[in-house]
Short mmCIF file of C-alpha atoms in Angstrom, two decimals:
data_model
loop_
_atom_site.label_atom_id
_atom_site.label_comp_id
_atom_site.label_asym_id
_atom_site.label_seq_id
_atom_site.Cartn_x
_atom_site.Cartn_y
_atom_site.Cartn_z
CA MET F 282 -5.73 -5.18 -35.91
CA SER F 283 -5.23 -1.05 -37.46
CA LEU F 284 -8.16 -0.06 -40.56
CA VAL F 285 -4.98 -0.44 -43.41
CA VAL F 286 -4.53 -4.02 -42.21
CA LEU F 287 -8.68 -4.50 -42.40
CA ALA F 288 -8.62 -2.58 -45.59
CA GLY F 289 -6.13 -4.49 -46.90
CA ILE F 290 -8.04 -8.07 -45.72
CA ALA F 291 -11.31 -6.40 -47.45
CA VAL F 292 -9.57 -5.10 -51.23
CA ALA F 293 -8.31 -8.79 -50.72
CA SER F 294 -11.67 -10.63 -49.65
CA ALA F 295 -13.33 -8.68 -52.35
CA THR F 296 -10.94 -9.22 -54.87
CA ALA F 297 -11.18 -12.60 -55.02
CA ILE F 298 -14.99 -13.07 -54.89
CA ALA F 299 -14.52 -10.75 -58.39
CA ALA F 300 -11.68 -13.47 -59.37
CA THR F 301 -13.97 -16.27 -59.12
CA GLY F 302 -16.56 -15.47 -61.35
CA VAL F 303 -19.36 -14.87 -58.59
CA LEU F 304 -19.42 -10.81 -59.78
CA GLY F 305 -21.32 -12.02 -62.37
CA GLY F 306 -21.06 -11.77 -66.74
CA ASP F 307 -19.75 -8.98 -68.45
CA GLY F 308 -23.40 -8.11 -69.52
CA ASP F 309 -24.22 -6.55 -66.69
CA THR F 310 -22.68 -4.15 -64.60
CA SER F 311 -24.74 -3.06 -61.98
CA THR F 312 -26.59 -6.35 -60.01
CA PRO F 313 -24.63 -9.39 -60.99
CA ALA F 314 -26.49 -12.48 -60.84
CA ALA F 315 -25.84 -15.41 -58.54
CA VAL F 316 -25.52 -18.91 -60.57
CA SER F 317 -25.65 -20.68 -56.90
CA GLY F 318 -26.18 -20.22 -53.97
CA PRO F 319 -22.26 -19.16 -51.55
CA ALA F 320 -21.17 -21.64 -49.47
CA LYS F 321 -21.90 -19.30 -46.35
CA THR F 322 -23.93 -17.38 -45.10
CA ALA F 323 -24.22 -14.54 -42.35
CA LYS F 324 -26.36 -11.91 -40.70
CA VAL F 325 -26.75 -8.24 -40.75
CA GLN F 326 -26.57 -7.17 -37.00
CA ARG F 327 -26.45 -4.00 -35.07
CA ALA F 328 -23.37 -3.94 -33.42
CA THR F 329 -20.58 -1.43 -32.00
CA LEU F 330 -17.72 -1.02 -33.63
CA VAL F 331 -14.22 -0.38 -31.68
CA ARG F 332 -11.05 0.38 -33.99
CA THR F 333 -7.93 -0.01 -31.94
CA GLU F 334 -3.97 -0.01 -32.18
CA THR F 335 -1.52 -2.46 -30.07
CA VAL F 336 1.80 -1.04 -29.01
CA ASN F 337 4.19 -1.47 -26.59
CA GLY F 338 4.83 0.67 -23.91
CA SER F 339 6.58 0.34 -20.55
CA LEU F 340 5.06 0.69 -17.09
CA GLY F 341 7.36 3.20 -14.90
CA TYR F 342 7.20 6.01 -13.62
CA GLY F 343 8.48 8.17 -16.36
CA ASP F 344 11.48 10.33 -16.94
CA ALA F 345 13.52 11.78 -14.17
CA THR F 346 13.82 16.02 -12.95
CA SER F 347 15.74 18.09 -11.20
CA VAL F 348 14.76 20.12 -7.82
CA GLN F 349 17.60 23.22 -7.78
CA ALA F 350 17.49 25.41 -4.53
CA THR F 351 15.61 28.24 -5.63
CA PRO F 352 17.49 31.69 -4.92
CA ALA F 353 14.88 34.53 -3.41
CA ALA F 354 14.11 37.25 -5.32
CA ALA F 355 17.22 40.01 -5.74
CA GLY F 356 16.93 42.65 -3.83
CA GLN F 357 13.98 41.66 -1.14
CA GLU F 358 14.20 41.56 2.53
CA SER F 359 12.17 39.81 4.80
CA ALA F 360 10.78 41.28 7.30
CA GLN F 361 12.94 39.70 10.09
CA GLY F 362 15.59 42.75 10.83
CA GLY F 363 15.98 43.13 7.44
CA GLN F 364 17.30 39.42 6.79
CA ALA F 365 17.44 38.77 3.52
CA ALA F 366 15.16 35.87 2.88
CA GLN F 367 16.44 31.92 2.52
CA SER F 368 17.54 31.73 -1.48
CA SER F 369 20.53 29.64 -2.87
CA GLY F 370 23.26 29.28 -1.00
CA SER F 371 22.04 30.22 2.57
CA GLY F 372 21.53 27.82 5.61
CA ILE F 373 22.46 24.99 5.80
CA ILE F 374 20.42 21.28 4.10
CA THR F 375 19.10 20.01 8.02
CA TRP F 376 16.96 17.08 6.44
CA LEU F 377 16.17 15.18 3.58
CA PRO F 378 13.83 12.59 1.99
CA ASP F 379 14.91 9.22 0.99
CA PRO F 380 14.63 7.73 -2.66
CA GLY F 381 10.57 5.88 -3.09
CA ASP F 382 8.91 8.05 -0.53
CA VAL F 383 6.28 10.03 -2.20
CA ILE F 384 5.77 13.76 -1.93
CA THR F 385 2.49 15.38 -1.88
CA ARG F 386 0.76 18.47 -1.81
CA GLY F 387 1.78 20.26 1.41
CA LYS F 388 4.66 17.73 2.57
CA THR F 389 8.45 18.64 2.76
CA VAL F 390 10.85 18.30 -0.14
CA TYR F 391 13.80 19.19 2.09
CA ASN F 392 14.67 21.50 4.88
CA VAL F 393 16.65 24.29 5.34
CA ASP F 394 18.06 25.60 8.34
CA GLU F 395 14.56 23.28 10.56
CA ARG F 396 12.61 25.58 7.77
CA GLN F 397 10.72 23.33 5.30
CA VAL F 398 10.35 23.89 1.73
CA PRO F 399 6.71 22.33 1.25
CA LEU F 400 5.41 21.23 -2.61
CA LEU F 401 2.18 22.94 -4.07
CA TYR F 402 0.61 21.69 -7.18
CA GLY F 403 0.90 24.21 -10.42
CA SER F 404 2.23 25.04 -14.04
CA THR F 405 4.27 27.65 -13.40
CA PRO F 406 7.56 28.12 -10.48
CA LEU F 407 6.83 31.05 -8.03
CA TYR F 408 9.25 33.21 -9.76
CA ARG F 409 9.31 37.17 -7.32
CA THR F 410 7.80 37.71 -3.83
CA LEU F 411 4.27 37.81 -3.46
CA ASP F 412 2.49 40.48 -1.15
CA ILE F 413 -0.42 42.40 -0.72
CA GLY F 414 -0.90 44.08 -3.57
CA SER F 415 0.83 41.13 -5.87
CA ALA F 416 -1.60 40.37 -8.63
CA GLY F 417 -0.86 38.02 -10.79
CA LYS F 418 -1.14 33.62 -11.74
CA ASP F 419 0.96 33.65 -9.10
CA VAL F 420 -1.21 34.35 -6.81
CA ARG F 421 -3.95 32.30 -8.35
CA LEU F 422 -1.63 28.89 -7.69
CA LEU F 423 -0.98 29.77 -4.30
CA GLU F 424 -4.43 30.37 -3.06
CA GLN F 425 -5.18 27.40 -4.35
CA ASN F 426 -2.74 25.79 -2.72
CA LEU F 427 -3.57 26.97 0.31
CA ALA F 428 -6.97 26.33 -0.08
CA ALA F 429 -6.62 22.84 -0.72
CA LEU F 430 -4.62 22.74 2.47
CA GLY F 431 -7.39 23.97 4.39
CA TYR F 432 -6.52 27.58 4.71
CA LYS F 433 -9.48 29.87 4.84
CA GLY F 434 -10.41 33.52 4.61
CA PHE F 435 -9.34 35.01 1.03
CA THR F 436 -11.01 34.92 -2.14
CA VAL F 437 -9.46 32.67 -4.71
CA ASP F 438 -8.31 34.49 -7.16
CA ALA F 439 -5.76 36.66 -8.82
CA GLU F 440 -5.23 38.93 -6.04
CA TYR F 441 -2.67 39.07 -2.82
CA THR F 442 -5.22 40.52 -0.37
CA SER F 443 -4.79 40.58 3.51
CA GLY F 444 -6.75 38.21 3.84
CA THR F 445 -4.45 36.12 2.26
CA ALA F 446 -1.10 37.04 3.90
CA GLU F 447 -3.08 36.32 6.51
CA ALA F 448 -3.52 32.79 5.45
CA VAL F 449 0.15 32.64 4.91
CA LYS F 450 0.98 33.51 8.32
CA ASP F 451 -0.78 30.52 9.37
CA TRP F 452 0.88 28.40 6.11
CA GLN F 453 3.91 29.01 7.82
CA ASP F 454 3.11 28.80 11.76
CA ASP F 455 2.70 25.30 10.49
CA LEU F 456 6.03 24.77 8.03
CA GLY F 457 8.48 26.46 11.49
CA ARG F 458 8.17 29.27 9.50
CA ASP F 459 8.69 33.04 10.05
CA GLU F 460 4.98 34.46 10.19
CA THR F 461 5.81 37.22 6.99
CA GLY F 462 2.95 36.89 5.79
CA THR F 463 5.17 37.42 2.67
CA VAL F 464 6.01 34.68 0.52
CA GLN F 465 9.53 34.23 -1.88
CA PRO F 466 10.41 32.19 -5.06
CA ALA F 467 13.11 30.02 -1.87
CA ASP F 468 9.67 29.26 0.37
CA ALA F 469 8.35 25.60 -1.49
CA VAL F 470 9.02 24.02 -5.00
CA VAL F 471 6.12 24.08 -7.67
CA ALA F 472 5.26 20.55 -9.53
CA THR F 473 2.53 19.38 -11.85
CA GLY F 474 0.98 17.14 -8.66
CA GLU F 475 2.17 13.92 -6.33
CA ARG F 476 6.21 13.39 -7.10
CA ARG F 477 7.90 10.35 -5.86
CA VAL F 478 12.17 11.13 -4.69
CA ALA F 479 14.16 9.12 -7.23
CA ASP F 480 17.66 9.74 -6.30
CA VAL F 481 19.14 12.71 -3.41
CA SER F 482 21.88 14.99 -4.27
CA ALA F 483 22.76 17.27 -2.04
CA ALA F 484 23.86 16.18 2.02
CA LEU F 485 22.60 16.73 4.39
CA GLY F 486 24.44 19.37 6.42
CA ALA F 487 25.41 21.58 2.70
CA ALA F 488 24.62 24.56 2.30
CA PRO F 489 21.01 24.73 -0.43
CA THR F 490 23.43 24.98 -3.83
CA GLY F 491 22.30 23.26 -7.11
CA GLU F 492 20.26 19.93 -7.67
CA ILE F 493 18.29 19.21 -4.16
CA LEU F 494 17.51 16.15 -5.45
CA ALA F 495 15.14 13.88 -8.67
CA TRP F 496 12.12 13.05 -8.36
CA THR F 497 9.22 11.46 -10.80
CA ALA F 498 5.66 11.00 -11.03
CA GLY F 499 4.32 9.90 -7.43
CA ARG F 500 2.47 7.17 -9.17
CA ARG F 501 3.01 4.62 -11.83
CA ILE F 502 2.94 4.97 -15.26
CA ILE F 503 2.84 3.33 -18.70
CA SER F 504 5.23 5.57 -21.36
CA VAL F 505 4.59 4.98 -25.23
CA ASN F 506 6.86 6.47 -27.56
CA LEU F 507 3.87 6.25 -30.73
CA GLU F 508 4.55 6.20 -34.36
CA VAL F 509 3.52 9.15 -35.96
CA GLN F 510 1.65 6.59 -38.10
CA TYR F 511 -0.77 6.23 -35.37
CA GLU F 512 -1.53 9.71 -33.97
CA ASP F 513 -4.59 9.85 -34.85
CA LEU F 514 -5.64 7.09 -32.35
CA VAL F 515 -5.41 8.85 -29.07
CA VAL F 516 -6.42 12.49 -27.54
CA LYS F 517 -6.39 13.33 -23.58
CA GLY F 518 -8.74 10.97 -22.43
CA THR F 519 -8.68 8.45 -25.45
CA LYS F 520 -9.67 4.63 -23.21
CA ALA F 521 -6.88 2.45 -23.02
CA THR F 522 -6.73 -1.77 -21.54
CA VAL F 523 -2.98 -1.88 -20.79
CA LYS F 524 -2.04 -6.06 -20.54
CA LEU F 525 0.78 -6.92 -17.71
CA PRO F 526 3.51 -9.15 -17.76
CA ASP F 527 0.97 -11.99 -16.19
CA GLY F 528 -1.31 -11.35 -19.00
CA THR F 529 -4.01 -9.87 -16.46
CA THR F 530 -5.37 -6.40 -18.08
CA VAL F 531 -5.78 -3.64 -16.90
CA GLU F 532 -7.88 -0.01 -17.72
CA ALA F 533 -6.61 2.50 -18.16
CA GLU F 534 -6.18 6.75 -20.13
CA VAL F 535 -4.31 8.92 -21.58
CA THR F 536 -2.83 11.59 -19.84
CA ASP F 537 -0.82 13.27 -21.89
CA VAL F 538 0.31 13.26 -25.60
CA GLY F 539 3.32 14.78 -26.58
CA THR F 540 3.91 17.06 -29.96
CA ALA F 541 7.07 17.23 -30.70
CA ALA F 542 8.02 14.13 -32.38
CA VAL F 543 11.70 12.36 -31.94
CA ALA F 544 13.43 10.47 -34.46
CA PRO F 545 13.81 6.29 -33.07
CA SER F 546 16.03 5.28 -31.30
CA ASP F 547 17.57 1.77 -29.65
CA SER F 548 15.00 2.77 -26.68
CA ASP F 549 11.85 3.16 -28.29
CA SER F 550 8.92 1.74 -25.97
CA GLY F 551 6.51 2.22 -28.07
CA GLY F 552 6.58 1.04 -31.98
CA GLY F 553 9.55 -1.62 -31.95
CA MET F 554 11.65 -0.16 -34.13
CA SER F 555 15.89 -0.28 -33.37
CA SER F 556 18.28 2.02 -35.90
CA ASP F 557 20.40 4.33 -36.71
CA SER F 558 19.32 7.87 -36.19
CA SER F 559 21.34 8.64 -38.69
CA ASP F 560 18.97 5.67 -41.12
CA ALA F 561 15.75 7.61 -39.44
CA LYS F 562 12.70 8.51 -41.39
CA PRO F 563 10.33 10.76 -40.97
CA GLU F 564 7.53 8.00 -41.33
CA ASP F 565 9.80 6.08 -38.14
CA ALA F 566 9.47 9.18 -35.91
CA THR F 567 7.11 8.96 -32.49
CA LEU F 568 5.76 11.00 -30.46
CA PRO F 569 5.55 10.10 -26.39
CA VAL F 570 2.21 9.68 -25.08
CA GLU F 571 1.59 8.94 -21.23
CA ILE F 572 -1.08 6.42 -19.87
CA GLU F 573 -2.55 6.11 -16.71
CA VAL F 574 -4.18 3.78 -14.36
CA LYS F 575 -6.86 5.61 -11.98
CA ASP F 576 -6.78 1.94 -9.85
CA GLN F 577 -2.94 1.96 -8.75
CA LYS F 578 -3.55 -1.15 -6.76
CA LYS F 579 -4.21 -3.45 -9.80
CA LEU F 580 -1.00 -2.67 -11.24
CA GLY F 581 -0.71 -5.61 -7.83
CA ARG F 582 3.53 -4.82 -7.06
CA TYR F 583 5.06 -3.89 -10.64
CA GLN F 584 7.33 -1.26 -10.44
CA ALA F 585 8.65 -1.18 -13.32
CA ALA F 586 8.57 -3.63 -16.45
CA PRO F 587 6.70 -4.05 -20.39
CA VAL F 588 3.48 -3.66 -21.13
CA ASP F 589 1.15 -4.02 -24.08
CA VAL F 590 -0.86 -0.94 -24.42
CA THR F 591 -4.19 -1.51 -26.86
CA LEU F 592 -5.87 1.63 -27.50
CA SER F 593 -9.40 2.57 -28.11
CA ALA F 594 -9.48 4.85 -30.64
CA ASP F 595 -12.92 5.26 -32.23
CA THR F 596 -15.93 3.76 -31.27
CA ARG F 597 -19.35 3.64 -33.70
CA GLU F 598 -22.43 2.31 -31.69
CA ASN F 599 -25.48 0.87 -33.04
CA VAL F 600 -24.48 0.32 -36.06
CA LEU F 601 -24.81 -2.03 -39.07
CA VAL F 602 -22.57 -4.74 -39.41
CA VAL F 603 -20.81 -7.87 -41.48
CA PRO F 604 -18.04 -9.94 -41.73
CA VAL F 605 -15.44 -8.62 -43.82
CA ASN F 606 -15.77 -10.94 -46.02
CA ALA F 607 -18.95 -11.46 -47.50
CA LEU F 608 -18.16 -7.49 -49.54
CA ALA F 609 -18.26 -8.32 -52.75
CA ALA F 610 -16.66 -6.27 -55.47
CA LEU F 611 -18.92 -4.47 -58.19
CA ARG F 612 -18.67 -4.28 -60.99
CA GLU F 613 -19.48 -0.54 -61.68
CA GLY F 614 -16.97 0.29 -58.47
CA GLY F 615 -17.60 -0.34 -55.21
CA TYR F 616 -18.66 -2.59 -52.61
CA GLY F 617 -21.89 -5.02 -51.89
CA LEU F 618 -23.23 -7.42 -50.98
CA GLU F 619 -24.88 -10.39 -51.96
CA VAL F 620 -28.32 -10.60 -49.84
CA VAL F 621 -29.81 -14.30 -50.34
CA GLU F 622 -33.72 -14.66 -50.69
CA LYS F 623 -35.84 -17.34 -50.39
CA THR F 624 -36.03 -16.82 -54.40
CA GLY F 625 -32.63 -17.05 -54.47
CA THR F 626 -29.90 -14.31 -54.63
CA ARG F 627 -29.74 -10.86 -55.60
CA TYR F 628 -26.71 -7.63 -54.66
CA VAL F 629 -26.79 -4.63 -53.15
CA ALA F 630 -24.21 -2.15 -53.43
CA VAL F 631 -23.08 -0.52 -49.51
CA LYS F 632 -21.01 2.36 -48.15
CA LEU F 633 -18.61 1.07 -45.83
CA GLY F 634 -17.76 2.92 -42.73
CA MET F 635 -15.45 1.58 -40.01
CA PHE F 636 -13.40 -1.32 -39.96
CA ALA F 637 -12.53 -3.63 -36.78
CA ASP F 638 -11.85 -7.15 -35.55
CA GLY F 639 -13.17 -8.97 -38.41
CA ARG F 640 -15.62 -6.61 -39.17
CA VAL F 641 -16.63 -4.08 -41.07
CA GLU F 642 -19.45 -0.77 -40.84
CA VAL F 643 -22.21 -1.53 -43.90
CA SER F 644 -25.50 1.41 -44.28
CA GLY F 645 -27.36 1.81 -47.58
CA PRO F 646 -31.38 1.99 -48.50
CA ASP F 647 -31.24 -1.47 -49.01
CA VAL F 648 -29.71 -2.57 -45.90
CA THR F 649 -31.05 -3.96 -43.01
CA GLU F 650 -31.05 -5.77 -39.90
CA GLY F 651 -31.80 -10.04 -39.75
CA MET F 652 -30.79 -9.75 -43.86
CA VAL F 653 -28.96 -13.04 -44.31
CA VAL F 654 -26.49 -12.40 -46.92
CA GLY F 655 -23.58 -14.97 -48.76
CA VAL F 656 -19.56 -15.33 -47.41
CA PRO F 657 -17.41 -17.13 -49.83
CA LYS F 658 -15.10 -19.64 -48.22
#
């Protein structure tokens, strides 16, 4: 339940208390005296409160992105007789994956003239020829991948050295490529992680031009279009619980939060909204959020399904709590608790903290664990 709803419950409960006259007469504005004992009581307890919100999500592999044939850097030549390096439009496609195939680091995305074009992990595509003397983030990306694949003899940094070139030659030999020691943009495809082939556009025997295939994330993810009013609930790493269609729940974690809000559409999965974009209001916009279940086996056989996602946005550990309807609105302002003692009852002012699961965090110099307080019907 959200903070806004719980706060509303607190106000409504306190208003009802005031209306019954439990707060005392007009002559005392600080600590109203109870005419009789409360109908019910509860103890001030020490507990952990977790603020949550449940939203709609969609289990699947996320949006598909296109893999385009990559041209070699302009004006670059290979070491093999001055022939132009493999580029968009040159050679023949001799192998392609099937839809549903999962491609991991170092595995083949497609073949041209029986030469493998592998997948490398990273965030920046190869865009130039890399050779001894090259320096930059793309060099570091290449060396990180070579090291992850087991190649040695170089230091992972931003410098392309002779050691890097020797490792590249070993890599090229394993791929069935010419051992040039240099890397062209068309020699590999870069993506942020493993990928699952969604559709294959190219054909065997065709030239590698345009779109080769489309792919998605390699692991199942939950996509949520989160209403902007709840954007404070999530950051990367926020814990979540996913309820599957069969009622089972699995633990998950937010892995990505978009920065651009989008207008709602009929296909929104996060807020359950459906409206004409011309009538959309700023507060109806949503943020794309991706959530991942680390133990994919717990997702069972579901490949695509609607799910409920409970986001755990804030946690307060080891705090004093009471039921929300134990709050009483004090005439001088703020809220208090009706403390039940052997000699009668008295009211003490409290400071409110987090609301969650029908309980509220309370604090103050007169509030102690185990204290008995009144709870109106």
